[in-house]
Amino acid sequence: MAQVSRGRRPISEINVVPYIDVMLVLLVIFMVTAPLLTQGIDVELPRAPADPVKVVSPDRPPLVLSIDAKGRWFLNVGSDPEAPLDRATAQARVTAMLRRSPETPVLLKGDRRVDYGRVVDAMLMLQAAGAAKVGFLTETSPVPPGPREPGSQTR
């Protein structure tokens, strides 16, 4: 007579608990490290009531030329985006980037304390490098109040 086994049968389901544990650990790691990954130059932007820039393509970030309070130029592309650049190097990099993808948005991020002539010089360099349009980055602020009535005083 054949013997009938009354033991356990094999389970054909995947145990997903370890995968969920690993996913939650990775989620916590990414949540902690994401704020630390912000790059760029510390620039105190002027405030203006402007609409945010619409990103054309998320896989093609805009080209940003930053000018710090000392008037030094920084470009967000290249081997070291935190190294100051001279005019010729910045123009060569911008020209190369715009030749590869001419639809790349070009933005200028100037510190509010920098000389206005330095910002205009950077804008002219960007246009000479092939940028058809140059946008300016600002901090958002509420809409400024309308013109004051004649004879009103502020304290």
mmCIF file with all atom_site columns, C-alpha atoms in Angstrom:
data_model
loop_
_atom_site.group_PDB
_atom_site.id
_atom_site.type_symbol
_atom_site.label_atom_id
_atom_site.label_alt_id
_atom_site.label_comp_id
_atom_site.label_asym_id
_atom_site.label_entity_id
_atom_site.label_seq_id
_atom_site.pdbx_PDB_ins_code
_atom_site.Cartn_x
_atom_site.Cartn_y
_atom_site.Cartn_z
_atom_site.occupancy
_atom_site.B_iso_or_equiv
_atom_site.pdbx_formal_charge
_atom_site.auth_seq_id
_atom_site.auth_comp_id
_atom_site.auth_asym_id
_atom_site.auth_atom_id
_atom_site.pdbx_PDB_model_num
ATOM 1   C CA . MET A 1 1   ? 0.000  0.000   0.000   1.00 0.00 ? 1   MET A CA 1
ATOM 2   C CA . ALA A 1 2   ? 1.191  3.517   -0.849  1.00 0.00 ? 2   ALA A CA 1
ATOM 3   C CA . GLN A 1 3   ? 2.020  5.726   2.023   1.00 0.00 ? 3   GLN A CA 1
ATOM 4   C CA . VAL A 1 4   ? 0.217  9.083   2.075   1.00 0.00 ? 4   VAL A CA 1
ATOM 5   C CA . SER A 1 5   ? 2.266  11.994  3.341   1.00 0.00 ? 5   SER A CA 1
ATOM 6   C CA . ARG A 1 6   ? 0.373  14.298  5.651   1.00 0.00 ? 6   ARG A CA 1
ATOM 7   C CA . GLY A 1 7   ? 3.250  16.780  6.076   1.00 0.00 ? 7   GLY A CA 1
ATOM 8   C CA . ARG A 1 8   ? 3.518  20.321  4.782   1.00 0.00 ? 8   ARG A CA 1
ATOM 9   C CA . ARG A 1 9   ? 3.157  21.102  1.139   1.00 0.00 ? 9   ARG A CA 1
ATOM 10  C CA . PRO A 1 10  ? 5.613  23.457  -0.569  1.00 0.00 ? 10  PRO A CA 1
ATOM 11  C CA . ILE A 1 11  ? 4.401  27.042  -0.871  1.00 0.00 ? 11  ILE A CA 1
ATOM 12  C CA . SER A 1 12  ? 4.751  28.586  -4.296  1.00 0.00 ? 12  SER A CA 1
ATOM 13  C CA . GLU A 1 13  ? 4.464  32.237  -3.198  1.00 0.00 ? 13  GLU A CA 1
ATOM 14  C CA . ILE A 1 14  ? 7.289  34.741  -2.925  1.00 0.00 ? 14  ILE A CA 1
ATOM 15  C CA . ASN A 1 15  ? 7.918  36.215  0.492   1.00 0.00 ? 15  ASN A CA 1
ATOM 16  C CA . VAL A 1 16  ? 7.983  39.979  -0.178  1.00 0.00 ? 16  VAL A CA 1
ATOM 17  C CA . VAL A 1 17  ? 8.598  41.131  3.401   1.00 0.00 ? 17  VAL A CA 1
ATOM 18  C CA . PRO A 1 18  ? 12.407 41.374  2.979   1.00 0.00 ? 18  PRO A CA 1
ATOM 19  C CA . TYR A 1 19  ? 11.971 43.370  -0.233  1.00 0.00 ? 19  TYR A CA 1
ATOM 20  C CA . ILE A 1 20  ? 9.653  45.823  1.503   1.00 0.00 ? 20  ILE A CA 1
ATOM 21  C CA . ASP A 1 21  ? 12.162 46.216  4.340   1.00 0.00 ? 21  ASP A CA 1
ATOM 22  C CA . VAL A 1 22  ? 14.970 46.997  1.898   1.00 0.00 ? 22  VAL A CA 1
ATOM 23  C CA . MET A 1 23  ? 12.753 49.446  0.005   1.00 0.00 ? 23  MET A CA 1
ATOM 24  C CA . LEU A 1 24  ? 11.855 51.327  3.196   1.00 0.00 ? 24  LEU A CA 1
ATOM 25  C CA . VAL A 1 25  ? 15.504 51.548  4.255   1.00 0.00 ? 25  VAL A CA 1
ATOM 26  C CA . LEU A 1 26  ? 16.449 52.945  0.820   1.00 0.00 ? 26  LEU A CA 1
ATOM 27  C CA . LEU A 1 27  ? 13.572 55.409  1.000   1.00 0.00 ? 27  LEU A CA 1
ATOM 28  C CA . VAL A 1 28  ? 14.808 56.736  4.340   1.00 0.00 ? 28  VAL A CA 1
ATOM 29  C CA . ILE A 1 29  ? 18.383 56.998  3.016   1.00 0.00 ? 29  ILE A CA 1
ATOM 30  C CA . PHE A 1 30  ? 17.254 58.970  -0.052  1.00 0.00 ? 30  PHE A CA 1
ATOM 31  C CA . MET A 1 31  ? 15.032 61.247  2.048   1.00 0.00 ? 31  MET A CA 1
ATOM 32  C CA . VAL A 1 32  ? 17.949 62.081  4.330   1.00 0.00 ? 32  VAL A CA 1
ATOM 33  C CA . THR A 1 33  ? 20.541 62.598  1.589   1.00 0.00 ? 33  THR A CA 1
ATOM 34  C CA . ALA A 1 34  ? 18.383 64.498  -0.960  1.00 0.00 ? 34  ALA A CA 1
ATOM 35  C CA . PRO A 1 35  ? 18.593 67.893  0.828   1.00 0.00 ? 35  PRO A CA 1
ATOM 36  C CA . LEU A 1 36  ? 22.365 67.488  1.088   1.00 0.00 ? 36  LEU A CA 1
ATOM 37  C CA . LEU A 1 37  ? 22.761 67.144  -2.677  1.00 0.00 ? 37  LEU A CA 1
ATOM 38  C CA . THR A 1 38  ? 21.824 70.720  -3.547  1.00 0.00 ? 38  THR A CA 1
ATOM 39  C CA . GLN A 1 39  ? 24.563 72.185  -5.672  1.00 0.00 ? 39  GLN A CA 1
ATOM 40  C CA . GLY A 1 40  ? 25.284 75.635  -6.828  1.00 0.00 ? 40  GLY A CA 1
ATOM 41  C CA . ILE A 1 41  ? 26.755 78.900  -5.795  1.00 0.00 ? 41  ILE A CA 1
ATOM 42  C CA . ASP A 1 42  ? 25.321 80.817  -2.860  1.00 0.00 ? 42  ASP A CA 1
ATOM 43  C CA . VAL A 1 43  ? 23.758 83.856  -4.493  1.00 0.00 ? 43  VAL A CA 1
ATOM 44  C CA . GLU A 1 44  ? 21.354 86.281  -2.854  1.00 0.00 ? 44  GLU A CA 1
ATOM 45  C CA . LEU A 1 45  ? 18.848 86.803  -5.656  1.00 0.00 ? 45  LEU A CA 1
ATOM 46  C CA . PRO A 1 46  ? 16.804 89.960  -6.052  1.00 0.00 ? 46  PRO A CA 1
ATOM 47  C CA . ARG A 1 47  ? 13.089 89.624  -5.327  1.00 0.00 ? 47  ARG A CA 1
ATOM 48  C CA . ALA A 1 48  ? 10.495 90.134  -8.058  1.00 0.00 ? 48  ALA A CA 1
ATOM 49  C CA . PRO A 1 49  ? 6.855  89.154  -8.568  1.00 0.00 ? 49  PRO A CA 1
ATOM 50  C CA . ALA A 1 50  ? 7.446  86.841  -11.532 1.00 0.00 ? 50  ALA A CA 1
ATOM 51  C CA . ASP A 1 51  ? 5.950  83.578  -12.700 1.00 0.00 ? 51  ASP A CA 1
ATOM 52  C CA . PRO A 1 52  ? 8.131  80.475  -12.361 1.00 0.00 ? 52  PRO A CA 1
ATOM 53  C CA . VAL A 1 53  ? 10.065 79.287  -15.403 1.00 0.00 ? 53  VAL A CA 1
ATOM 54  C CA . LYS A 1 54  ? 8.426  76.385  -17.200 1.00 0.00 ? 54  LYS A CA 1
ATOM 55  C CA . VAL A 1 55  ? 10.874 73.545  -17.814 1.00 0.00 ? 55  VAL A CA 1
ATOM 56  C CA . VAL A 1 56  ? 10.671 72.438  -21.443 1.00 0.00 ? 56  VAL A CA 1
ATOM 57  C CA . SER A 1 57  ? 12.143 68.996  -20.885 1.00 0.00 ? 57  SER A CA 1
ATOM 58  C CA . PRO A 1 58  ? 12.996 67.403  -17.530 1.00 0.00 ? 58  PRO A CA 1
ATOM 59  C CA . ASP A 1 59  ? 15.920 65.492  -19.068 1.00 0.00 ? 59  ASP A CA 1
ATOM 60  C CA . ARG A 1 60  ? 17.507 68.730  -20.328 1.00 0.00 ? 60  ARG A CA 1
ATOM 61  C CA . PRO A 1 61  ? 18.114 71.115  -17.413 1.00 0.00 ? 61  PRO A CA 1
ATOM 62  C CA . PRO A 1 62  ? 18.585 74.817  -18.132 1.00 0.00 ? 62  PRO A CA 1
ATOM 63  C CA . LEU A 1 63  ? 22.041 76.329  -18.527 1.00 0.00 ? 63  LEU A CA 1
ATOM 64  C CA . VAL A 1 64  ? 22.588 78.649  -15.544 1.00 0.00 ? 64  VAL A CA 1
ATOM 65  C CA . LEU A 1 65  ? 25.328 81.280  -15.351 1.00 0.00 ? 65  LEU A CA 1
ATOM 66  C CA . SER A 1 66  ? 25.685 82.461  -11.742 1.00 0.00 ? 66  SER A CA 1
ATOM 67  C CA . ILE A 1 67  ? 27.385 85.661  -10.626 1.00 0.00 ? 67  ILE A CA 1
ATOM 68  C CA . ASP A 1 68  ? 28.247 85.858  -6.929  1.00 0.00 ? 68  ASP A CA 1
ATOM 69  C CA . ALA A 1 69  ? 28.569 89.023  -4.833  1.00 0.00 ? 69  ALA A CA 1
ATOM 70  C CA . LYS A 1 70  ? 32.267 89.343  -5.750  1.00 0.00 ? 70  LYS A CA 1
ATOM 71  C CA . GLY A 1 71  ? 31.450 89.341  -9.483  1.00 0.00 ? 71  GLY A CA 1
ATOM 72  C CA . ARG A 1 72  ? 32.863 85.867  -10.204 1.00 0.00 ? 72  ARG A CA 1
ATOM 73  C CA . TRP A 1 73  ? 31.125 83.720  -12.858 1.00 0.00 ? 73  TRP A CA 1
ATOM 74  C CA . PHE A 1 74  ? 30.065 80.091  -12.361 1.00 0.00 ? 74  PHE A CA 1
ATOM 75  C CA . LEU A 1 75  ? 28.429 77.754  -14.873 1.00 0.00 ? 75  LEU A CA 1
ATOM 76  C CA . ASN A 1 76  ? 26.328 74.728  -13.904 1.00 0.00 ? 76  ASN A CA 1
ATOM 77  C CA . VAL A 1 77  ? 27.964 72.552  -16.603 1.00 0.00 ? 77  VAL A CA 1
ATOM 78  C CA . GLY A 1 78  ? 31.510 71.269  -16.816 1.00 0.00 ? 78  GLY A CA 1
ATOM 79  C CA . SER A 1 79  ? 33.772 69.195  -14.629 1.00 0.00 ? 79  SER A CA 1
ATOM 80  C CA . ASP A 1 80  ? 33.614 71.540  -11.612 1.00 0.00 ? 80  ASP A CA 1
ATOM 81  C CA . PRO A 1 81  ? 30.495 73.743  -11.468 1.00 0.00 ? 81  PRO A CA 1
ATOM 82  C CA . GLU A 1 82  ? 31.764 75.441  -8.298  1.00 0.00 ? 82  GLU A CA 1
ATOM 83  C CA . ALA A 1 83  ? 34.990 76.729  -9.884  1.00 0.00 ? 83  ALA A CA 1
ATOM 84  C CA . PRO A 1 84  ? 34.969 80.382  -10.981 1.00 0.00 ? 84  PRO A CA 1
ATOM 85  C CA . LEU A 1 85  ? 35.376 80.985  -14.720 1.00 0.00 ? 85  LEU A CA 1
ATOM 86  C CA . ASP A 1 86  ? 36.781 83.803  -16.795 1.00 0.00 ? 86  ASP A CA 1
ATOM 87  C CA . ARG A 1 87  ? 34.802 85.255  -19.708 1.00 0.00 ? 87  ARG A CA 1
ATOM 88  C CA . ALA A 1 88  ? 36.556 83.255  -22.455 1.00 0.00 ? 88  ALA A CA 1
ATOM 89  C CA . THR A 1 89  ? 36.131 79.897  -20.711 1.00 0.00 ? 89  THR A CA 1
ATOM 90  C CA . ALA A 1 90  ? 32.477 80.577  -19.873 1.00 0.00 ? 90  ALA A CA 1
ATOM 91  C CA . GLN A 1 91  ? 31.743 81.661  -23.445 1.00 0.00 ? 91  GLN A CA 1
ATOM 92  C CA . ALA A 1 92  ? 33.449 78.561  -24.882 1.00 0.00 ? 92  ALA A CA 1
ATOM 93  C CA . ARG A 1 93  ? 31.445 76.238  -22.622 1.00 0.00 ? 93  ARG A CA 1
ATOM 94  C CA . VAL A 1 94  ? 28.139 77.982  -23.336 1.00 0.00 ? 94  VAL A CA 1
ATOM 95  C CA . THR A 1 95  ? 28.827 77.954  -27.090 1.00 0.00 ? 95  THR A CA 1
ATOM 96  C CA . ALA A 1 96  ? 29.618 74.222  -27.020 1.00 0.00 ? 96  ALA A CA 1
ATOM 97  C CA . MET A 1 97  ? 26.499 73.450  -24.971 1.00 0.00 ? 97  MET A CA 1
ATOM 98  C CA . LEU A 1 98  ? 24.215 75.486  -27.228 1.00 0.00 ? 98  LEU A CA 1
ATOM 99  C CA . ARG A 1 99  ? 25.675 73.896  -30.378 1.00 0.00 ? 99  ARG A CA 1
ATOM 100 C CA . ARG A 1 100 ? 24.829 70.437  -29.021 1.00 0.00 ? 100 ARG A CA 1
ATOM 101 C CA . SER A 1 101 ? 21.289 71.401  -28.015 1.00 0.00 ? 101 SER A CA 1
ATOM 102 C CA . PRO A 1 102 ? 20.184 74.857  -29.184 1.00 0.00 ? 102 PRO A CA 1
ATOM 103 C CA . GLU A 1 103 ? 16.792 74.618  -27.418 1.00 0.00 ? 103 GLU A CA 1
ATOM 104 C CA . THR A 1 104 ? 18.437 74.597  -23.972 1.00 0.00 ? 104 THR A CA 1
ATOM 105 C CA . PRO A 1 105 ? 17.021 77.424  -21.830 1.00 0.00 ? 105 PRO A CA 1
ATOM 106 C CA . VAL A 1 106 ? 19.691 79.891  -20.687 1.00 0.00 ? 106 VAL A CA 1
ATOM 107 C CA . LEU A 1 107 ? 19.272 81.618  -17.323 1.00 0.00 ? 107 LEU A CA 1
ATOM 108 C CA . LEU A 1 108 ? 21.317 84.290  -15.554 1.00 0.00 ? 108 LEU A CA 1
ATOM 109 C CA . LYS A 1 109 ? 21.492 84.164  -11.753 1.00 0.00 ? 109 LYS A CA 1
ATOM 110 C CA . GLY A 1 110 ? 23.050 87.380  -10.470 1.00 0.00 ? 110 GLY A CA 1
ATOM 111 C CA . ASP A 1 111 ? 23.548 88.309  -6.829  1.00 0.00 ? 111 ASP A CA 1
ATOM 112 C CA . ARG A 1 112 ? 21.621 91.424  -5.856  1.00 0.00 ? 112 ARG A CA 1
ATOM 113 C CA . ARG A 1 113 ? 24.806 93.080  -4.566  1.00 0.00 ? 113 ARG A CA 1
ATOM 114 C CA . VAL A 1 114 ? 26.842 92.639  -7.756  1.00 0.00 ? 114 VAL A CA 1
ATOM 115 C CA . ASP A 1 115 ? 27.541 95.582  -10.044 1.00 0.00 ? 115 ASP A CA 1
ATOM 116 C CA . TYR A 1 116 ? 24.858 95.930  -12.727 1.00 0.00 ? 116 TYR A CA 1
ATOM 117 C CA . GLY A 1 117 ? 27.530 96.281  -15.418 1.00 0.00 ? 117 GLY A CA 1
ATOM 118 C CA . ARG A 1 118 ? 28.845 92.821  -14.549 1.00 0.00 ? 118 ARG A CA 1
ATOM 119 C CA . VAL A 1 119 ? 25.350 91.344  -15.092 1.00 0.00 ? 119 VAL A CA 1
ATOM 120 C CA . VAL A 1 120 ? 25.004 93.132  -18.442 1.00 0.00 ? 120 VAL A CA 1
ATOM 121 C CA . ASP A 1 121 ? 28.463 91.903  -19.447 1.00 0.00 ? 121 ASP A CA 1
ATOM 122 C CA . ALA A 1 122 ? 27.399 88.314  -18.650 1.00 0.00 ? 122 ALA A CA 1
ATOM 123 C CA . MET A 1 123 ? 24.178 88.743  -20.626 1.00 0.00 ? 123 MET A CA 1
ATOM 124 C CA . LEU A 1 124 ? 26.099 90.045  -23.655 1.00 0.00 ? 124 LEU A CA 1
ATOM 125 C CA . MET A 1 125 ? 28.518 87.109  -23.393 1.00 0.00 ? 125 MET A CA 1
ATOM 126 C CA . LEU A 1 126 ? 25.592 84.643  -23.352 1.00 0.00 ? 126 LEU A CA 1
ATOM 127 C CA . GLN A 1 127 ? 24.068 86.276  -26.421 1.00 0.00 ? 127 GLN A CA 1
ATOM 128 C CA . ALA A 1 128 ? 27.439 86.229  -28.206 1.00 0.00 ? 128 ALA A CA 1
ATOM 129 C CA . ALA A 1 129 ? 27.709 82.507  -27.377 1.00 0.00 ? 129 ALA A CA 1
ATOM 130 C CA . GLY A 1 130 ? 24.453 81.834  -29.224 1.00 0.00 ? 130 GLY A CA 1
ATOM 131 C CA . ALA A 1 131 ? 21.691 82.223  -26.630 1.00 0.00 ? 131 ALA A CA 1
ATOM 132 C CA . ALA A 1 132 ? 18.637 83.631  -28.391 1.00 0.00 ? 132 ALA A CA 1
ATOM 133 C CA . LYS A 1 133 ? 16.846 84.308  -25.096 1.00 0.00 ? 133 LYS A CA 1
ATOM 134 C CA . VAL A 1 134 ? 18.332 84.897  -21.657 1.00 0.00 ? 134 VAL A CA 1
ATOM 135 C CA . GLY A 1 135 ? 16.116 84.601  -18.587 1.00 0.00 ? 135 GLY A CA 1
ATOM 136 C CA . PHE A 1 136 ? 16.849 86.064  -15.161 1.00 0.00 ? 136 PHE A CA 1
ATOM 137 C CA . LEU A 1 137 ? 16.418 84.072  -11.945 1.00 0.00 ? 137 LEU A CA 1
ATOM 138 C CA . THR A 1 138 ? 14.875 85.901  -8.990  1.00 0.00 ? 138 THR A CA 1
ATOM 139 C CA . GLU A 1 139 ? 13.423 85.006  -5.620  1.00 0.00 ? 139 GLU A CA 1
ATOM 140 C CA . THR A 1 140 ? 9.643  85.163  -5.562  1.00 0.00 ? 140 THR A CA 1
ATOM 141 C CA . SER A 1 141 ? 8.057  87.911  -3.537  1.00 0.00 ? 141 SER A CA 1
ATOM 142 C CA . PRO A 1 142 ? 4.556  89.252  -3.135  1.00 0.00 ? 142 PRO A CA 1
ATOM 143 C CA . VAL A 1 143 ? 3.323  91.767  -5.659  1.00 0.00 ? 143 VAL A CA 1
ATOM 144 C CA . PRO A 1 144 ? 4.611  95.203  -4.662  1.00 0.00 ? 144 PRO A CA 1
ATOM 145 C CA . PRO A 1 145 ? 2.004  97.723  -3.556  1.00 0.00 ? 145 PRO A CA 1
ATOM 146 C CA . GLY A 1 146 ? 0.692  100.128 -6.126  1.00 0.00 ? 146 GLY A CA 1
ATOM 147 C CA . PRO A 1 147 ? 1.862  103.716 -6.437  1.00 0.00 ? 147 PRO A CA 1
ATOM 148 C CA . ARG A 1 148 ? 1.331  105.860 -3.374  1.00 0.00 ? 148 ARG A CA 1
ATOM 149 C CA . GLU A 1 149 ? -1.044 108.721 -3.401  1.00 0.00 ? 149 GLU A CA 1
ATOM 150 C CA . PRO A 1 150 ? 0.487  112.170 -3.576  1.00 0.00 ? 150 PRO A CA 1
ATOM 151 C CA . GLY A 1 151 ? 1.107  113.615 -0.146  1.00 0.00 ? 151 GLY A CA 1
ATOM 152 C CA . SER A 1 152 ? 1.124  110.224 1.655   1.00 0.00 ? 152 SER A CA 1
ATOM 153 C CA . GLN A 1 153 ? 3.977  109.548 4.026   1.00 0.00 ? 153 GLN A CA 1
ATOM 154 C CA . THR A 1 154 ? 5.712  106.342 5.037   1.00 0.00 ? 154 THR A CA 1
ATOM 155 C CA . ARG A 1 155 ? 7.130  105.724 8.475   1.00 0.00 ? 155 ARG A CA 1
#
